[in-house]
Short mmCIF file of C-alpha atoms in Angstrom, two decimals:
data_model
loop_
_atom_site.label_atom_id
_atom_site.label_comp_id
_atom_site.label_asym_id
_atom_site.label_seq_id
_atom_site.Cartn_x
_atom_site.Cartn_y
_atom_site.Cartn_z
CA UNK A 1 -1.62 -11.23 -16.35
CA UNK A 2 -3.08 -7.63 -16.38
CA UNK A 3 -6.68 -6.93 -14.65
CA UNK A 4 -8.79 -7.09 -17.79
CA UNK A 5 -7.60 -10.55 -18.60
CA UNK A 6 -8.77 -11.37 -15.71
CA UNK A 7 -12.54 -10.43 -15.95
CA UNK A 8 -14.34 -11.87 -18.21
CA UNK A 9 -17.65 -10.85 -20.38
CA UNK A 10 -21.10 -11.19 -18.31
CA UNK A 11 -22.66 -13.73 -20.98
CA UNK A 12 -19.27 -15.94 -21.16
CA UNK A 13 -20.32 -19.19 -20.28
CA UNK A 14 -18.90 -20.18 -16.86
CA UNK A 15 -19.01 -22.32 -13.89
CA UNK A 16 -21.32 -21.31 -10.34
CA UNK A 17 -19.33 -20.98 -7.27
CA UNK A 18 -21.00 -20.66 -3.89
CA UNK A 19 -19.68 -19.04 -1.20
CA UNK A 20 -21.39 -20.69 1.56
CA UNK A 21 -21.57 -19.68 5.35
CA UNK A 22 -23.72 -22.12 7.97
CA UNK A 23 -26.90 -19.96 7.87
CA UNK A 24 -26.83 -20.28 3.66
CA UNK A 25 -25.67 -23.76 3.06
CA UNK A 26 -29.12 -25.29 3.54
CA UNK A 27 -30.57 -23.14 1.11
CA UNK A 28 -27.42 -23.85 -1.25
CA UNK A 29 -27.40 -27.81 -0.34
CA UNK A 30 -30.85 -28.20 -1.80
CA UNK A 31 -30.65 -25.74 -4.73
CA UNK A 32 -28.09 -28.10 -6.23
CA UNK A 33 -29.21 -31.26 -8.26
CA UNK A 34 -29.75 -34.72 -6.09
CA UNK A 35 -26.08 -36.06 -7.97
CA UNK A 36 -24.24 -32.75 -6.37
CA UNK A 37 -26.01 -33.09 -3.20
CA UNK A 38 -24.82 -36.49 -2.31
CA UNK A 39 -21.19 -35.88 -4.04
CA UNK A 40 -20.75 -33.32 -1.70
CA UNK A 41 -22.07 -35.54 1.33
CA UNK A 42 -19.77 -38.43 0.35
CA UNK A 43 -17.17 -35.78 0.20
CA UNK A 44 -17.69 -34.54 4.04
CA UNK A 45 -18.41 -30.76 2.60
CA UNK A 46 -19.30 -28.65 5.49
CA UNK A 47 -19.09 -24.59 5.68
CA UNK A 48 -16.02 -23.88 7.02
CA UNK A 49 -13.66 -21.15 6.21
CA UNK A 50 -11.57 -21.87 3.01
CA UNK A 51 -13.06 -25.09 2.61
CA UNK A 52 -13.80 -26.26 -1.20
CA UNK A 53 -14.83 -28.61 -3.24
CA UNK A 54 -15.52 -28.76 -7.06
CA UNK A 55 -18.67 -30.72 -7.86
CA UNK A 56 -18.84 -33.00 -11.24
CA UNK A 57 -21.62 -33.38 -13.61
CA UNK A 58 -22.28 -36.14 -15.56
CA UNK A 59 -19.28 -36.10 -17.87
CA UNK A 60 -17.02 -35.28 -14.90
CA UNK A 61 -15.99 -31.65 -15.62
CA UNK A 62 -16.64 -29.25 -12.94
CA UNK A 63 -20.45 -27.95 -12.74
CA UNK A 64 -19.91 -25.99 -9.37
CA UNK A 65 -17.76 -25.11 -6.98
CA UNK A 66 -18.63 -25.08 -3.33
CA UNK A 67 -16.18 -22.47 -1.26
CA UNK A 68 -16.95 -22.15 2.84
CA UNK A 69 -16.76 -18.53 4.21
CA UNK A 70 -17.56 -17.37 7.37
CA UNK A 71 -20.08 -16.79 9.47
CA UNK A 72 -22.03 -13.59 9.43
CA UNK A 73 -21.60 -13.52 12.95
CA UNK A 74 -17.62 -13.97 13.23
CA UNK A 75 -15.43 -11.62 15.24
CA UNK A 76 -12.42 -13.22 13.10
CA UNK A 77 -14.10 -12.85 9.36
CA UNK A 78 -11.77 -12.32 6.92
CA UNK A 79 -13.56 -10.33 4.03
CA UNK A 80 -11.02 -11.19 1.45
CA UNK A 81 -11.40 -15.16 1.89
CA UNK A 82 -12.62 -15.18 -1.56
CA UNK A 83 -9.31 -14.39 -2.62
CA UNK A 84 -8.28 -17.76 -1.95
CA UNK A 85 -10.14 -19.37 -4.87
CA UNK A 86 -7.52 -18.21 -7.89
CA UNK A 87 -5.45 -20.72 -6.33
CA UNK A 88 -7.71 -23.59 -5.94
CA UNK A 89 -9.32 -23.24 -9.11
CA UNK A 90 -8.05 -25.06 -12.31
CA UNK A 91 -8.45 -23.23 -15.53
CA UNK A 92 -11.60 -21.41 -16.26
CA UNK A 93 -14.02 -18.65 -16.51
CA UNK A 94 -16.28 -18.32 -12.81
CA UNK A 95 -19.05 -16.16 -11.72
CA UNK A 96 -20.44 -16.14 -7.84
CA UNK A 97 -23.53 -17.72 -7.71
CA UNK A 98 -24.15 -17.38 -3.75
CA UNK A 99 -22.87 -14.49 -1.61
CA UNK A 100 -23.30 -13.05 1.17
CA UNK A 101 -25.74 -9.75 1.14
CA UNK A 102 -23.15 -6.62 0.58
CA UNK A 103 -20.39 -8.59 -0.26
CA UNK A 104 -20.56 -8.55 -4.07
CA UNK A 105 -17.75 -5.57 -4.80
CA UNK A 106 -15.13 -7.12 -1.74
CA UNK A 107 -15.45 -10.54 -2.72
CA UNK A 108 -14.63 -10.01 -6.90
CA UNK A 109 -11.79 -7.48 -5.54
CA UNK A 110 -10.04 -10.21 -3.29
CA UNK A 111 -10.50 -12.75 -6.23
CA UNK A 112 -8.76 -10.22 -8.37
CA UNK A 113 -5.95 -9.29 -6.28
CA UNK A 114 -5.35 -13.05 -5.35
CA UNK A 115 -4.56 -13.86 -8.67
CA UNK A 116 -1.77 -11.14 -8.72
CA UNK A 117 1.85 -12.95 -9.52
CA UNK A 118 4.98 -11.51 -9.75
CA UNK A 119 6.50 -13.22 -12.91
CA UNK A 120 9.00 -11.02 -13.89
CA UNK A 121 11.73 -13.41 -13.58
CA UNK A 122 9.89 -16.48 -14.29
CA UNK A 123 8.42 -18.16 -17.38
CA UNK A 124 4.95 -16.83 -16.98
CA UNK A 125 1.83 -19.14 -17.38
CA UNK A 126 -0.32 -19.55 -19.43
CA UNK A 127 -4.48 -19.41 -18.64
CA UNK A 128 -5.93 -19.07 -15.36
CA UNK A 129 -9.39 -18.26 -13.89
CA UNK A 130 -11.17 -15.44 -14.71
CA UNK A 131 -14.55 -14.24 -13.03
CA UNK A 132 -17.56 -12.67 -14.34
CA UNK A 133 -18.35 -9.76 -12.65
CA UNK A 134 -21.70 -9.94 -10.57
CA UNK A 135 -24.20 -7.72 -11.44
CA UNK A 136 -24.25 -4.13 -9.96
CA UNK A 137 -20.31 -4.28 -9.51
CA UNK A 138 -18.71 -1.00 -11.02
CA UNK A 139 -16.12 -3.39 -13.12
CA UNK A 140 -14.13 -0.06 -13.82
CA UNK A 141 -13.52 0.92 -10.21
CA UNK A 142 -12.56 -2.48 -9.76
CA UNK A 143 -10.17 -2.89 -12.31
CA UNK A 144 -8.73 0.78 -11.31
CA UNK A 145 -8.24 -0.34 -7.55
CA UNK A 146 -7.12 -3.51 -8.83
CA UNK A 147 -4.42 -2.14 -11.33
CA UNK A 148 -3.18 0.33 -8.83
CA UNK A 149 -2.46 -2.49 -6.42
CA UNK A 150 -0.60 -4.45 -9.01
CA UNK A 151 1.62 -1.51 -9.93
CA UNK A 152 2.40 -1.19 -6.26
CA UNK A 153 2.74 -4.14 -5.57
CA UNK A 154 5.45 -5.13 -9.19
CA UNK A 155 7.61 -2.11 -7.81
CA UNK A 156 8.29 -3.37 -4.16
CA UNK A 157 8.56 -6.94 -5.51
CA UNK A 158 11.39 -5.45 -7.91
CA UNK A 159 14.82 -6.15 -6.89
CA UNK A 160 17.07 -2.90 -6.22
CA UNK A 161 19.28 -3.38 -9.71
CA UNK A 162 16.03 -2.87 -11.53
CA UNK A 163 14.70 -0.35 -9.49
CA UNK A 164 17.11 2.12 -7.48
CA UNK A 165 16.61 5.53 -6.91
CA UNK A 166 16.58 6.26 -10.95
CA UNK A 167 13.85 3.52 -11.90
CA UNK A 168 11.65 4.75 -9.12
CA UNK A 169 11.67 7.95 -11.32
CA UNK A 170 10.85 6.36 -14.33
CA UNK A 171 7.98 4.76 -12.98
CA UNK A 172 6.57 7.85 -12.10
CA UNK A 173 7.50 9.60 -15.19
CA UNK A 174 5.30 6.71 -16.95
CA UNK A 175 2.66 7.48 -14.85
CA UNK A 176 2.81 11.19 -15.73
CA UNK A 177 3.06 10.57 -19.04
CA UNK A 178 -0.70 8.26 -19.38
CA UNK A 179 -2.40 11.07 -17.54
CA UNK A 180 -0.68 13.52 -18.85
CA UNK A 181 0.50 14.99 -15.64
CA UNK A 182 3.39 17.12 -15.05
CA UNK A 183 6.77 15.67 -13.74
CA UNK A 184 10.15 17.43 -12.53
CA UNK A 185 12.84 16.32 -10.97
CA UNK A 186 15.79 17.24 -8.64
CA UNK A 187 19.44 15.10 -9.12
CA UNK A 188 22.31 15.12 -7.29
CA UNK A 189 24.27 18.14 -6.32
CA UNK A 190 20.76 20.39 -7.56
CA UNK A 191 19.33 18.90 -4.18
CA UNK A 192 21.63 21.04 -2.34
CA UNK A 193 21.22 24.67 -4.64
CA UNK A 194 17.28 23.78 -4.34
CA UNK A 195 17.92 23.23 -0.46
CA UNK A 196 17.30 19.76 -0.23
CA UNK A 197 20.32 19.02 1.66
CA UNK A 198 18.82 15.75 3.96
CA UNK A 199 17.86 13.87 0.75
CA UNK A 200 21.37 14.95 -0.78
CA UNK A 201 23.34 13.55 2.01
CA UNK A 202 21.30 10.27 2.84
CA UNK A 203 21.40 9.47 -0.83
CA UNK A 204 25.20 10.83 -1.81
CA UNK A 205 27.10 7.60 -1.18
CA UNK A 206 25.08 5.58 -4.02
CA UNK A 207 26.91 5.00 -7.51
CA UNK A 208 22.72 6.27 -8.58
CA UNK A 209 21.91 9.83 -8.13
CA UNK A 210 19.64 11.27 -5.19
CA UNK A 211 16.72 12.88 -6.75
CA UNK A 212 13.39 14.23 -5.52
CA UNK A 213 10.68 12.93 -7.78
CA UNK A 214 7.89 15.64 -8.06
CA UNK A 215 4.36 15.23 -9.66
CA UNK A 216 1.44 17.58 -10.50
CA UNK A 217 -1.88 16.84 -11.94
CA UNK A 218 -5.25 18.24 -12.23
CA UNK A 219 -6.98 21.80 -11.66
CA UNK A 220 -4.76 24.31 -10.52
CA UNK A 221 -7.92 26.00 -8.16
CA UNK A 222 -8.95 22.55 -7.05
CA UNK A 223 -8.62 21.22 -3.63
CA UNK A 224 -4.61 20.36 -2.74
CA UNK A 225 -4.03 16.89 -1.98
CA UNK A 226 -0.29 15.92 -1.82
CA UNK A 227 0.93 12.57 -1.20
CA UNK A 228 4.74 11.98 0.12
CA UNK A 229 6.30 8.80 -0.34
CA UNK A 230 9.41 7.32 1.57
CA UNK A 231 11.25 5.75 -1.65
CA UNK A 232 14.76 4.04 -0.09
CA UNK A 233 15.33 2.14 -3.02
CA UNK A 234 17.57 -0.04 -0.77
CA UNK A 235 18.95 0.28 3.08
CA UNK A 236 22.04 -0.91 3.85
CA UNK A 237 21.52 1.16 7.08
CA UNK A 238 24.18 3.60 6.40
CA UNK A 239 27.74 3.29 8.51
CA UNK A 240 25.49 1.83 10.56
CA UNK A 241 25.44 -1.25 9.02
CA UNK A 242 22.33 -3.60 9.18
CA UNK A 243 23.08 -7.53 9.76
CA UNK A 244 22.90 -9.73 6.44
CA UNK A 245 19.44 -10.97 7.55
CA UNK A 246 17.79 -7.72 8.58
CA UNK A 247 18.77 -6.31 4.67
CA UNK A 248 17.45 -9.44 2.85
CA UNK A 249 14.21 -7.15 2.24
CA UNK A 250 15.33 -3.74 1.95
CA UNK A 251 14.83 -3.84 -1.57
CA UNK A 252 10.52 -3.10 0.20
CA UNK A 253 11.73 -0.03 1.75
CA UNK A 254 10.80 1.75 -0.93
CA UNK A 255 7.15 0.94 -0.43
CA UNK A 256 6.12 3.86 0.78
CA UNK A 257 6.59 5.50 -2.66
CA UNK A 258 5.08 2.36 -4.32
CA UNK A 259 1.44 2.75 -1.95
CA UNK A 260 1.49 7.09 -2.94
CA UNK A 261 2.05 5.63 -6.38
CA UNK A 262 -0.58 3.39 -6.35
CA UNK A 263 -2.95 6.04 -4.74
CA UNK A 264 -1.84 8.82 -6.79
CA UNK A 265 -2.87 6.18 -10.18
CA UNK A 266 -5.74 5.60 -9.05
CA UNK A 267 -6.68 9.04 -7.99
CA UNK A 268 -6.11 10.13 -11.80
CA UNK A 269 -7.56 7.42 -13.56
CA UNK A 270 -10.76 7.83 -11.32
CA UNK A 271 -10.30 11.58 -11.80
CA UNK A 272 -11.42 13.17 -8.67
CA UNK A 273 -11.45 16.64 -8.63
CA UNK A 274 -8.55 17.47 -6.66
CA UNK A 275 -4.98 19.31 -7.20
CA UNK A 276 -2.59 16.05 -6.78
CA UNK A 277 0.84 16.61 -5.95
CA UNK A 278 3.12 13.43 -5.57
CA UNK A 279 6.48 13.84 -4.32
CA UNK A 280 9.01 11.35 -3.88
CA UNK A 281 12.32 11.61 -2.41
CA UNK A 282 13.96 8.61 -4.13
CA UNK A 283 17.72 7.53 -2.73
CA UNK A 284 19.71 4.21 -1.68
CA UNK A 285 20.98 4.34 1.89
CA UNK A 286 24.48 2.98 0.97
CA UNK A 287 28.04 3.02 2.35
CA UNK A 288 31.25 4.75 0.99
CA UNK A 289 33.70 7.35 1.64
CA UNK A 290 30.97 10.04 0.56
CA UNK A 291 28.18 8.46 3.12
CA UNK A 292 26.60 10.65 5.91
CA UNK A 293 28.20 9.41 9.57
CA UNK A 294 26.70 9.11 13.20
CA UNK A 295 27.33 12.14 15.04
CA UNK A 296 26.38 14.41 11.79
CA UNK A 297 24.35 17.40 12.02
CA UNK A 298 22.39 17.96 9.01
CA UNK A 299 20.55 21.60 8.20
CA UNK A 300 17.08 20.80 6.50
CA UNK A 301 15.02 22.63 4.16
CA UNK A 302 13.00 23.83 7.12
CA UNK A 303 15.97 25.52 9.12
CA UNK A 304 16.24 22.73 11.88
CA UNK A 305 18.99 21.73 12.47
CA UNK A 306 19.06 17.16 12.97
CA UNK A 307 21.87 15.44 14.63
CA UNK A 308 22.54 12.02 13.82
CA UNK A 309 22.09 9.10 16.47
CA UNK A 310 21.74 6.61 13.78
CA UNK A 311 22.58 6.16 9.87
CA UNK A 312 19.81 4.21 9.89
CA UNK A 313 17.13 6.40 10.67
CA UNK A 314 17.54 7.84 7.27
CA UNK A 315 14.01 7.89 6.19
CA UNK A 316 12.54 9.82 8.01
CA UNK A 317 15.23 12.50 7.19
CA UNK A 318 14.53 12.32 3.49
CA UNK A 319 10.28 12.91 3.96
CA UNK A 320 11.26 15.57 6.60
CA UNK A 321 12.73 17.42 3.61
CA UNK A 322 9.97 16.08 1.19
CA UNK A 323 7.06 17.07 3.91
CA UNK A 324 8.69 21.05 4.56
CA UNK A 325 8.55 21.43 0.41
CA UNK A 326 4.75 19.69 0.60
CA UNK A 327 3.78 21.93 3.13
CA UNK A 328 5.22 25.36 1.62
CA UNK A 329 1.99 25.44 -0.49
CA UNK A 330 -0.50 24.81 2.54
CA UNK A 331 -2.35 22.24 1.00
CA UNK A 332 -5.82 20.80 2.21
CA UNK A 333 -4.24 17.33 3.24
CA UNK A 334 -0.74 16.24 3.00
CA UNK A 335 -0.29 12.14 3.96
CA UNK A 336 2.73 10.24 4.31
CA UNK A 337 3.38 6.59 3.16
CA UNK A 338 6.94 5.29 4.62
CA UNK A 339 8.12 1.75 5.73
CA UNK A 340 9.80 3.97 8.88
CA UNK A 341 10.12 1.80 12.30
CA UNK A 342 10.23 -1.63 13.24
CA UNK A 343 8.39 -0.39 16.13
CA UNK A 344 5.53 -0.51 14.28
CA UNK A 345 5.61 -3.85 13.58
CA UNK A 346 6.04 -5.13 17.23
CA UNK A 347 3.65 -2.72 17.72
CA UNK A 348 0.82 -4.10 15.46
CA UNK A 349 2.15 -6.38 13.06
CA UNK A 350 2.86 -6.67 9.62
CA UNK A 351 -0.64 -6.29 8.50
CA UNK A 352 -2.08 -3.02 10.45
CA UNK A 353 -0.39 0.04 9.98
CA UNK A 354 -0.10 2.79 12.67
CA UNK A 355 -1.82 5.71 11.71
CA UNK A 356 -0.80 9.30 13.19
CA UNK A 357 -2.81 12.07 13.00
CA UNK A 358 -3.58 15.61 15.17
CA UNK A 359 -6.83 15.51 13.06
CA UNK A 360 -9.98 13.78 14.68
CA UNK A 361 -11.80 14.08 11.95
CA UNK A 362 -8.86 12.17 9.65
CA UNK A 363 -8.59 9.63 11.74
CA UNK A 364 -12.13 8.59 12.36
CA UNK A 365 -13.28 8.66 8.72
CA UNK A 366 -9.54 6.93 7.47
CA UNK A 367 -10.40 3.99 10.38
CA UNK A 368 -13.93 3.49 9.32
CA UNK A 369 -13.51 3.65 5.78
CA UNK A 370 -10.19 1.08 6.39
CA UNK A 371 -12.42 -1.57 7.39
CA UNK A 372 -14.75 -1.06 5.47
CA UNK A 373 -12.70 -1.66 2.34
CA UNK A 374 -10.50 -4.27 3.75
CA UNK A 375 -7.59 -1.82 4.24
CA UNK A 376 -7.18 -1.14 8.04
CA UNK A 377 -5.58 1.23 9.66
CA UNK A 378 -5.02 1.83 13.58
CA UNK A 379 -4.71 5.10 15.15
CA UNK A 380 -1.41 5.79 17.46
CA UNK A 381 -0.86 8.33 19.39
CA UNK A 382 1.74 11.67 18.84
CA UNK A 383 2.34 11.35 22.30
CA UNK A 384 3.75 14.82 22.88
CA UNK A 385 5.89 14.22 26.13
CA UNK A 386 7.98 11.83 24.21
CA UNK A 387 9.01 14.65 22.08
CA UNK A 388 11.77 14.83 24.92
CA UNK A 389 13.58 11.76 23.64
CA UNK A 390 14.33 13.55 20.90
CA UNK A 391 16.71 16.11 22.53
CA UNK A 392 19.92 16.71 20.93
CA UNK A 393 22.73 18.68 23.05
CA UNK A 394 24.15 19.99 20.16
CA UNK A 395 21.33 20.31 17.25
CA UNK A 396 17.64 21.24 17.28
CA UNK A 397 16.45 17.85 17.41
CA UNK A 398 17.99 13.94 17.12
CA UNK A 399 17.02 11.72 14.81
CA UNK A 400 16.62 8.84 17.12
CA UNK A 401 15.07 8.62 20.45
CA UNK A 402 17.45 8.38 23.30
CA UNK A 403 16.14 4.77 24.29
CA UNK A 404 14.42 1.59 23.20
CA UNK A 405 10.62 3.12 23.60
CA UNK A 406 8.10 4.08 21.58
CA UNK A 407 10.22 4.31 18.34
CA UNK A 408 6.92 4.53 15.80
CA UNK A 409 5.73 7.30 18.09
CA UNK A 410 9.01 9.08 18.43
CA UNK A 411 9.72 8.66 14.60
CA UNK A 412 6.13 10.26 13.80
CA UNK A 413 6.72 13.10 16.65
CA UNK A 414 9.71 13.78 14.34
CA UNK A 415 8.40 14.19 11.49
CA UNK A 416 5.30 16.13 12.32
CA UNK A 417 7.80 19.32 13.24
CA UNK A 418 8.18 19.57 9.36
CA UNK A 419 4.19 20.27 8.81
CA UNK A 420 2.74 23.20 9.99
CA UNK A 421 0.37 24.81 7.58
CA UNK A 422 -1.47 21.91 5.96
CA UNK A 423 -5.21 21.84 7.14
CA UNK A 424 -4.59 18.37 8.27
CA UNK A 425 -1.85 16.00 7.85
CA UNK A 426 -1.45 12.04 8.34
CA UNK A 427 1.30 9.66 8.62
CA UNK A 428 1.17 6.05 8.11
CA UNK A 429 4.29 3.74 8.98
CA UNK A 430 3.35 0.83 6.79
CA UNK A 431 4.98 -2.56 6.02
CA UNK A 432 4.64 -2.65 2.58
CA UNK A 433 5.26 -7.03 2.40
CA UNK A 434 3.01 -10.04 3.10
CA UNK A 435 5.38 -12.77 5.06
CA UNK A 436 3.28 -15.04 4.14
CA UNK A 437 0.47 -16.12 1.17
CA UNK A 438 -2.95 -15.13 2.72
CA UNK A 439 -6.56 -14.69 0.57
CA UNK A 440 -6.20 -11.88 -1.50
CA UNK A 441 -2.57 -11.05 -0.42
CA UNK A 442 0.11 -13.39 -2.06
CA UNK A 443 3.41 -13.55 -0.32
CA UNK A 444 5.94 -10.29 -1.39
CA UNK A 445 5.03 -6.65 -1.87
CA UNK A 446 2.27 -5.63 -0.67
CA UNK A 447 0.13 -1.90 -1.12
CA UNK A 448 -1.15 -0.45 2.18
CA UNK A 449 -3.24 2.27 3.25
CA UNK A 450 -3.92 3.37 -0.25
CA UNK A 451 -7.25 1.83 -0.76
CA UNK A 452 -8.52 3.57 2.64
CA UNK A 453 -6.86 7.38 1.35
CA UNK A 454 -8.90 6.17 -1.86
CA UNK A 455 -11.80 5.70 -0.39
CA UNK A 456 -12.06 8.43 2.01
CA UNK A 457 -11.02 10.89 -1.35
CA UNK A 458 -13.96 9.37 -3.12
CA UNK A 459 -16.13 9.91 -0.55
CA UNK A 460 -15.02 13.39 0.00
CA UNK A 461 -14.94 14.85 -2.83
CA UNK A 462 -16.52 12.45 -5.24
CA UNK A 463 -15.66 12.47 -9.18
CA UNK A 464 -15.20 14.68 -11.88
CA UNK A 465 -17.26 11.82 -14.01
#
């Protein structure tokens, strides 16, 4: 189901919900006729998170819906709760008749992304619930944000036969080709004569083609934003093999390029006024006679010179070649999307990426515009006297650390020698999956960190209308 089918037309007839927290539900209790009122008392109703209830009228269809939030007051809120509702709600066309103050835009967002389903491979169903957009909510930025996610999220979700290395270039080709931006690519052996040579040899033992992925779009004298995107299409972890049950998801370690993407969509659709550039080194870590080995030492586009602890610390290595060509062109802001360490993920979980940044600035505008769309972000340190556990004896630097610490850190510290003449530059080890179904975020791929670039891009340097 695409976004549009989704909303529907503001004078469609449709059925009240109430999102109801303990300070409102007075107000909402006797608001609703004396039938509803006691229906809802017979049923227990009471304003607790997530609870619902659809109330009857006198023919028994559904006249309301009653749907507990929480409290203003709650340390453990979770803005998106509204995103529950698309699947609680039978068949129908909805509009929020109680909210919150403020809570309009997030509330018909989360109901939107909740009813995101990856049906590729399924029989897909028929009807749904669709909303009506409350009034004063920019139903175009919506749907953009909304789209953008859904894109993101189809392309993680996408098994590795459908998507390697090759289909993550075609789904940036089709994204060139709606906004008419320019694309070019680098295959194969033309990574090395175009000195590429850490994306060639990470990628050269698939039966698919390395290839660096490379968009442009907008004014050429406009601002340069470039987004870099960590697109494994798969990981067996190299000669360094990962167990059966640690590769059941690789097919999501491509997610970094599905998030820059996502962002770069709906930076173009939105059309801010900036010079995008979207690169994408796009390769599957696999295993065969031509495969890269521990022990390895791999020249980079920058002249450093990497030794290899571990086959299966090949992302980074591919963005360290991506980020040097980024930075060549010393743009404003370069930023970095990659599911890089599980270090991050003891670190903070699957659902709040680590966010690196030298730039104070960055980091305090990407954390409070994070929250404040529902897209959080927490700032790690680069910790420069870990930079040590990086030492190679017999290269300029290691790939891995030379213990069990810090790996998110250590991985950033890494890649942060590749950027040096960006104004400011920002590197976000995300996830990129939702283990579980929560409001707004159905179980599978998930898009992370976009929303919050998006959002601090808007802000800073608006639209071009």
């Amino acid at each position: 189901m695409t976004v549009h089918a989704l909303v529907a037309a503001i004078d469609t007839p449709s059925i009240a919900v109430h999102l109801v927290q303990p300070e409102s539900w007075p107000g909402v209790r006797d608001s609703l006729p004396a039938s509803a009122r006691a229906f809802a008392e017979a049923h227990g109703f009471a304003p607790k998170p997530g609870r619902y209830l659809a109330l009857p009228d006198a023919e028994g269809a559904i006249a309301a819906v009653l749907f507990g939030i929480d409290p203003a007051d709650s340390r453990r809120a979770d803005p998106f709760l509204a995103g529950k509702l698309p699947g609680l709600l039978p068949e129908g066309t909805y509009h929020f008749a109680t909210l919150p103050p403020g809570t309009a835009e997030t509330a018909t967002l989360a109901f939107l992304l909740g009813a995101y389903r990856f049906d590729r491979y399924r029989d897909k169903k028929d009807g749904g619930c669709r909303i009506v957009l409350p009034e004063g909510v920019d139903g175009d930025e919506l749907a953009r944000i909304a789209e953008a996610v859904m894109l993101g999220r189809d392309l993680v979700n996408t098994p590795t036969n459908d998507l390697g290395p090759d289909g993550i270039e075609e789904a940036i080709r089709a994204l060139g080709t709606r906004f008419g931006a320019e694309v070019r690519t680098i295959v194969g052996d033309e990574l090395l004569k175009q000195n590429l040579p850490m994306i060639h040899a990470v990628g050269r033992a698939s039966a698919v083609p390395p290839r660096l992925v490379d968009l442009t779009w907008g004014a050429a004298d406009a601002p340069k934003i470039t987004l870099v995107g960590k697109g494994v299409a798969f990981d067996t972890g190299g000669l360094d093999i990962k167990p059966s049950s640690a590769m059941l998801l690789m097919k999501k370690d491509m997610g970094g390029a599905a998030a820059a993407i996502a962002l770069a969509q709906m930076i173009m659709d939105a059309r801010l006024p900036v010079r995008l550039r979207l690169i994408v080194p796009a390769v599957e870590n696999a295993i065969s006679g031509a495969a890269f080995r521990p022990g390895d030492i791999l020249q980079s586009r920058k002249g450093i010179t990497v030794e290899i602890g571990n086959t299966d610390a090949e992302g980074r290595l591919i963005l360290a070649d991506a980020l040097a060509l980024a930075d060549e062109e010393a743009p404003e802001l370069i930023v970095d999307f990659a599911t890089l360490t599980g270090a991050a993920r003891v670190a903070l979980g699957p659902d709040l990426p680590p966010l690196f940044t030298r730039d104070e600035g960055l980091a305090g505008d990407l954390q409070r515009l994070g929250l404040a769309v529902n897209d959080p972000l927490w700032r790690l340190p680069l910790w420069g006297a870990y930079d040590s556990m990086l030492e190679s004896k017999v290269a300029q630097v290691n790939n891995v650390s030379s213990g069990g610490f810090a790996g998110a850190i250590t991985a950033a510290l890494f890649l942060q020698r590749f950027v040096e003449k960006a104004t400011a530059y920002a590197h976000l080890d995300i996830y990129a999956w939702n283990p579980s179904t929560k409001p707004g975020r159905p179980e599978g791929g998930e898009v992370q960190g976009a929303r919050a670039l998006y959002a601090y891009l808007r802000e800073r340097y608006g639209s071009l209308g």
